[in-house]
Tab-separated table of C-alpha atoms in Angstrom:
chain	number	residue	atom	x	y	z
V	1	UNK	CA	-13.057	2.867	-15.104
V	2	UNK	CA	-11.495	-0.372	-13.820
V	3	UNK	CA	-8.675	1.308	-11.857
V	4	UNK	CA	-5.655	-0.950	-11.316
V	5	UNK	CA	-6.047	-4.540	-12.484
V	6	UNK	CA	-3.730	-7.488	-11.882
V	7	UNK	CA	-3.565	-10.982	-13.317
V	8	UNK	CA	-3.424	-13.731	-12.298
V	9	UNK	CA	-5.092	-13.694	-8.860
V	10	UNK	CA	-3.306	-16.860	-7.754
V	11	UNK	CA	-0.245	-18.691	-9.059
V	12	UNK	CA	1.796	-21.689	-7.971
V	13	UNK	CA	5.303	-22.064	-9.387
V	14	UNK	CA	8.066	-24.571	-8.962
V	15	UNK	CA	11.520	-23.359	-7.958
V	16	UNK	CA	13.424	-22.152	-11.014
V	17	UNK	CA	10.382	-21.402	-13.149
V	18	UNK	CA	9.824	-17.929	-14.548
V	19	UNK	CA	6.621	-15.991	-14.954
V	20	UNK	CA	5.210	-12.517	-15.501
V	21	UNK	CA	2.700	-10.801	-13.236
V	22	UNK	CA	0.549	-8.419	-15.222
V	23	UNK	CA	-0.562	-4.968	-14.081
V	24	UNK	CA	-2.612	-2.408	-15.963
V	25	UNK	CA	-4.245	0.903	-15.073
V	26	UNK	CA	-6.757	2.965	-17.030
V	27	UNK	CA	-6.369	6.255	-15.157
V	28	UNK	CA	-3.521	7.636	-17.300
V	29	UNK	CA	-1.250	7.626	-14.257
V	30	UNK	CA	2.429	8.314	-14.815
V	31	UNK	CA	3.695	6.622	-11.681
V	32	UNK	CA	3.434	2.854	-11.170
V	33	UNK	CA	5.037	0.551	-8.662
V	34	UNK	CA	5.175	-3.014	-7.375
V	35	UNK	CA	5.086	-3.993	-3.699
V	36	UNK	CA	5.213	-7.319	-1.962
V	37	UNK	CA	3.403	-8.000	1.302
V	38	UNK	CA	4.762	-10.537	3.765
V	39	UNK	CA	3.635	-11.332	7.331
V	40	UNK	CA	5.709	-9.377	9.813
V	41	UNK	CA	7.467	-7.401	7.066
V	42	UNK	CA	4.614	-5.244	5.854
V	43	UNK	CA	4.621	-3.906	2.303
V	44	UNK	CA	7.955	-3.323	0.596
V	45	UNK	CA	8.700	-1.632	-2.708
V	46	UNK	CA	10.197	-3.871	-5.408
V	47	UNK	CA	10.415	-1.639	-8.510
V	48	UNK	CA	8.803	1.564	-9.679
V	49	UNK	CA	8.355	3.631	-12.820
V	50	UNK	CA	7.826	7.372	-13.208
V	51	UNK	CA	6.718	7.119	-16.823
V	52	UNK	CA	6.896	5.026	-19.965
V	53	UNK	CA	10.474	3.919	-20.589
V	54	UNK	CA	11.695	4.842	-17.083
V	55	UNK	CA	12.071	2.290	-14.285
V	56	UNK	CA	14.120	2.062	-11.120
V	57	UNK	CA	14.752	-0.278	-8.201
V	58	UNK	CA	13.023	-0.170	-4.866
V	59	UNK	CA	13.991	-1.818	-1.576
V	60	UNK	CA	13.862	-5.460	-2.618
V	61	UNK	CA	14.544	-5.692	-6.386
V	62	UNK	CA	16.674	-8.863	-6.521
V	63	UNK	CA	15.132	-11.638	-8.586
V	64	UNK	CA	12.648	-9.347	-10.320
V	65	UNK	CA	12.654	-7.464	-13.584
V	66	UNK	CA	10.363	-4.739	-14.941
V	67	UNK	CA	9.839	-2.709	-18.065
V	68	UNK	CA	7.375	0.030	-18.998
V	69	UNK	CA	6.670	0.299	-22.685
V	70	UNK	CA	3.275	2.003	-22.314
V	71	UNK	CA	1.669	4.293	-19.738
V	72	UNK	CA	-0.986	1.666	-18.990
V	73	UNK	CA	1.058	-1.490	-18.357
V	74	UNK	CA	3.779	-2.375	-15.868
V	75	UNK	CA	4.551	-6.128	-15.812
V	76	UNK	CA	6.741	-7.735	-13.156
V	77	UNK	CA	8.907	-10.658	-14.221
V	78	UNK	CA	10.250	-13.333	-11.902
V	79	UNK	CA	13.377	-14.597	-13.595
V	80	UNK	CA	13.949	-17.845	-11.658
V	81	UNK	CA	11.409	-18.312	-8.873
V	82	UNK	CA	12.622	-19.103	-5.350
V	83	UNK	CA	10.602	-20.085	-2.248
V	84	UNK	CA	11.586	-16.707	-0.724
V	85	UNK	CA	9.446	-15.065	-3.391
V	86	UNK	CA	6.291	-16.625	-2.001
V	87	UNK	CA	4.256	-13.534	-1.203
V	88	UNK	CA	1.321	-11.377	-2.164
V	89	UNK	CA	2.217	-8.899	-4.884
V	90	UNK	CA	0.473	-5.569	-5.305
V	91	UNK	CA	0.703	-3.155	-8.180
V	92	UNK	CA	-0.027	0.520	-7.495
V	93	UNK	CA	-0.377	3.697	-9.493
V	94	UNK	CA	-0.664	7.421	-8.888
V	95	UNK	CA	-0.919	10.503	-11.042
V	96	UNK	CA	2.515	11.669	-9.916
V	97	UNK	CA	5.176	10.332	-7.581
V	98	UNK	CA	5.008	12.538	-4.509
V	99	UNK	CA	1.766	14.433	-3.964
V	100	UNK	CA	-0.852	12.113	-5.367
V	101	UNK	CA	-3.095	9.476	-3.902
V	102	UNK	CA	-1.830	5.953	-4.482
V	103	UNK	CA	-4.238	3.316	-5.810
V	104	UNK	CA	-3.619	-0.390	-5.413
V	105	UNK	CA	-4.667	-3.404	-7.422
V	106	UNK	CA	-6.333	-6.513	-5.918
V	107	UNK	CA	-3.055	-8.445	-5.656
V	108	UNK	CA	-1.549	-11.683	-6.907
V	109	UNK	CA	-0.955	-14.445	-4.378
V	110	UNK	CA	2.152	-16.366	-5.453
V	111	UNK	CA	3.396	-19.622	-3.967
V	112	UNK	CA	6.777	-21.051	-4.969
V	113	UNK	CA	7.346	-24.687	-4.036
O	26	UNK	CA	15.372	5.696	7.929
O	27	UNK	CA	11.637	6.309	8.175
O	28	UNK	CA	9.764	3.922	10.433
O	29	UNK	CA	5.998	3.790	10.834
O	30	UNK	CA	4.327	2.260	13.869
O	31	UNK	CA	0.668	1.476	14.424
O	32	UNK	CA	-0.642	0.734	17.879
O	33	UNK	CA	-2.576	-1.297	18.811
O	34	UNK	CA	-1.992	-4.237	16.494
O	35	UNK	CA	-5.565	-5.374	17.067
O	36	UNK	CA	-8.695	-3.742	18.430
O	37	UNK	CA	-12.154	-5.148	19.129
O	38	UNK	CA	-15.068	-2.849	19.991
O	39	UNK	CA	-18.870	-3.115	20.056
O	40	UNK	CA	-20.901	-1.689	17.223
O	41	UNK	CA	-21.789	1.988	17.491
O	42	UNK	CA	-18.667	3.099	19.325
O	43	UNK	CA	-16.434	5.899	18.128
O	44	UNK	CA	-12.814	4.831	17.914
O	45	UNK	CA	-9.346	6.127	17.155
O	46	UNK	CA	-6.523	4.341	15.384
O	47	UNK	CA	-3.001	5.632	15.852
O	48	UNK	CA	-0.041	5.965	13.525
O	49	UNK	CA	3.372	7.386	14.376
O	50	UNK	CA	6.387	8.027	12.155
O	51	UNK	CA	9.985	8.842	12.979
O	52	UNK	CA	10.929	11.401	10.300
O	53	UNK	CA	8.678	14.454	10.033
O	54	UNK	CA	10.041	15.401	6.589
O	55	UNK	CA	7.133	13.976	4.619
O	56	UNK	CA	5.121	14.844	1.534
O	57	UNK	CA	1.943	13.176	2.760
O	58	UNK	CA	0.356	10.372	4.740
O	59	UNK	CA	-2.291	7.992	3.449
O	60	UNK	CA	-4.700	5.716	5.284
O	61	UNK	CA	-5.792	2.452	3.681
O	62	UNK	CA	-8.207	-0.304	4.478
O	63	UNK	CA	-7.450	-3.943	3.660
O	64	UNK	CA	-10.031	-6.697	3.861
O	65	UNK	CA	-8.785	-10.303	4.256
O	66	UNK	CA	-7.333	-11.611	0.998
O	67	UNK	CA	-7.989	-8.331	-0.798
O	68	UNK	CA	-6.100	-5.299	-2.016
O	69	UNK	CA	-5.665	-1.949	-0.333
O	70	UNK	CA	-8.447	0.606	-0.565
O	71	UNK	CA	-7.429	4.228	-0.126
O	72	UNK	CA	-9.427	5.999	2.577
O	73	UNK	CA	-7.809	9.387	3.056
O	74	UNK	CA	-4.732	11.264	1.870
O	75	UNK	CA	-3.364	14.116	3.983
O	76	UNK	CA	-0.736	16.407	2.518
O	77	UNK	CA	2.022	17.640	4.825
O	78	UNK	CA	0.524	21.153	4.832
O	79	UNK	CA	-2.879	19.909	6.012
O	80	UNK	CA	-4.074	19.184	9.538
O	81	UNK	CA	-6.990	16.910	8.757
O	82	UNK	CA	-9.150	15.302	6.110
O	83	UNK	CA	-12.692	13.971	6.344
O	84	UNK	CA	-14.668	11.449	4.347
O	85	UNK	CA	-18.072	10.425	5.658
O	86	UNK	CA	-17.631	8.845	9.096
O	87	UNK	CA	-13.847	8.953	8.818
O	88	UNK	CA	-11.608	11.782	9.956
O	89	UNK	CA	-7.838	11.677	9.733
O	90	UNK	CA	-5.572	14.172	11.465
O	91	UNK	CA	-1.894	14.882	10.981
O	92	UNK	CA	0.559	16.428	13.436
O	93	UNK	CA	3.727	16.441	11.394
O	94	UNK	CA	5.943	17.988	14.038
O	95	UNK	CA	5.180	15.250	16.553
O	96	UNK	CA	5.152	12.506	13.920
O	97	UNK	CA	1.586	11.390	14.562
O	98	UNK	CA	-1.622	10.743	12.699
O	99	UNK	CA	-4.947	9.448	13.935
O	100	UNK	CA	-7.883	7.931	12.089
O	101	UNK	CA	-11.180	8.575	13.825
O	102	UNK	CA	-14.106	6.324	12.936
O	103	UNK	CA	-17.512	7.533	14.117
O	104	UNK	CA	-20.439	5.256	14.904
O	105	UNK	CA	-18.597	2.073	13.984
O	106	UNK	CA	-20.379	-0.703	12.054
O	107	UNK	CA	-19.575	-4.410	11.542
O	108	UNK	CA	-18.706	-3.555	7.924
O	109	UNK	CA	-15.815	-1.435	9.221
O	110	UNK	CA	-14.042	-4.621	10.327
O	111	UNK	CA	-10.756	-4.781	8.402
O	112	UNK	CA	-7.060	-4.055	8.777
O	113	UNK	CA	-6.219	-0.358	8.622
O	114	UNK	CA	-2.806	0.657	7.331
O	115	UNK	CA	-1.133	4.022	7.378
O	116	UNK	CA	1.652	4.869	4.960
O	117	UNK	CA	4.004	7.810	4.756
O	118	UNK	CA	5.712	9.278	1.708
O	119	UNK	CA	8.909	10.839	2.958
O	120	UNK	CA	10.894	13.571	1.294
O	121	UNK	CA	13.867	11.220	1.595
O	122	UNK	CA	13.128	8.194	-0.571
O	123	UNK	CA	10.024	9.795	-2.079
O	124	UNK	CA	9.534	6.995	-4.574
O	125	UNK	CA	8.048	4.680	-1.981
O	126	UNK	CA	5.379	4.584	0.660
O	127	UNK	CA	6.582	3.368	4.046
O	128	UNK	CA	3.852	1.315	5.677
O	129	UNK	CA	2.993	0.524	9.239
O	130	UNK	CA	2.115	-3.050	10.217
O	131	UNK	CA	-1.557	-2.184	10.492
O	132	UNK	CA	-4.302	-2.334	13.100
O	133	UNK	CA	-6.745	-5.217	12.753
O	134	UNK	CA	-10.140	-3.845	13.715
O	135	UNK	CA	-13.127	-5.994	14.666
O	136	UNK	CA	-16.548	-4.417	15.237
O	137	UNK	CA	-18.837	-6.748	17.179
O	138	UNK	CA	-22.594	-6.601	16.457
């Protein structure tokens, strides 16, 4: 049972490039989400999904896109990277949205130059 | 808007001491509160989840309490060890905006041998 996995661990992008951060979980969790962690700002929700085919925006969704075609996978796409998107990105999952324990992946450290 | 505060921001204690980390939140209408540990450059590890109907939860040397009416939670660590050194984060899932966890800024704990 690997839990929540994320790839890549590190990434450097140039401004304007696009990329996809991968997230997968093997716990059959319905609820998945993406957070970014920035110094002084804490962790903030980007997008979330309550099940395959259902996604919605969090606090800071601009510049990011998500889709959820399977229960296991929840990729995060950066459409046109900007220096303001330099951050550490965490994927999380839980069995349900409100009462369940949230599990986090190891993170992806992204630098946009 | 829910706000979560953790005081102090940093704490340094000698090995073997019992210690208490504090977390306060502004809106008592919550589903649950979760304590996490984060090691430098790593993801978040879930320590304890307390549902709004519970007063406390225990796991090994850790005990978390919840006083929903006063908007407070504490994490008690018994017989601290150098391996407990990490940043400890508390996060609240509010009834309003239940899709996200609202995080505090964390307490950076150092246990000195």
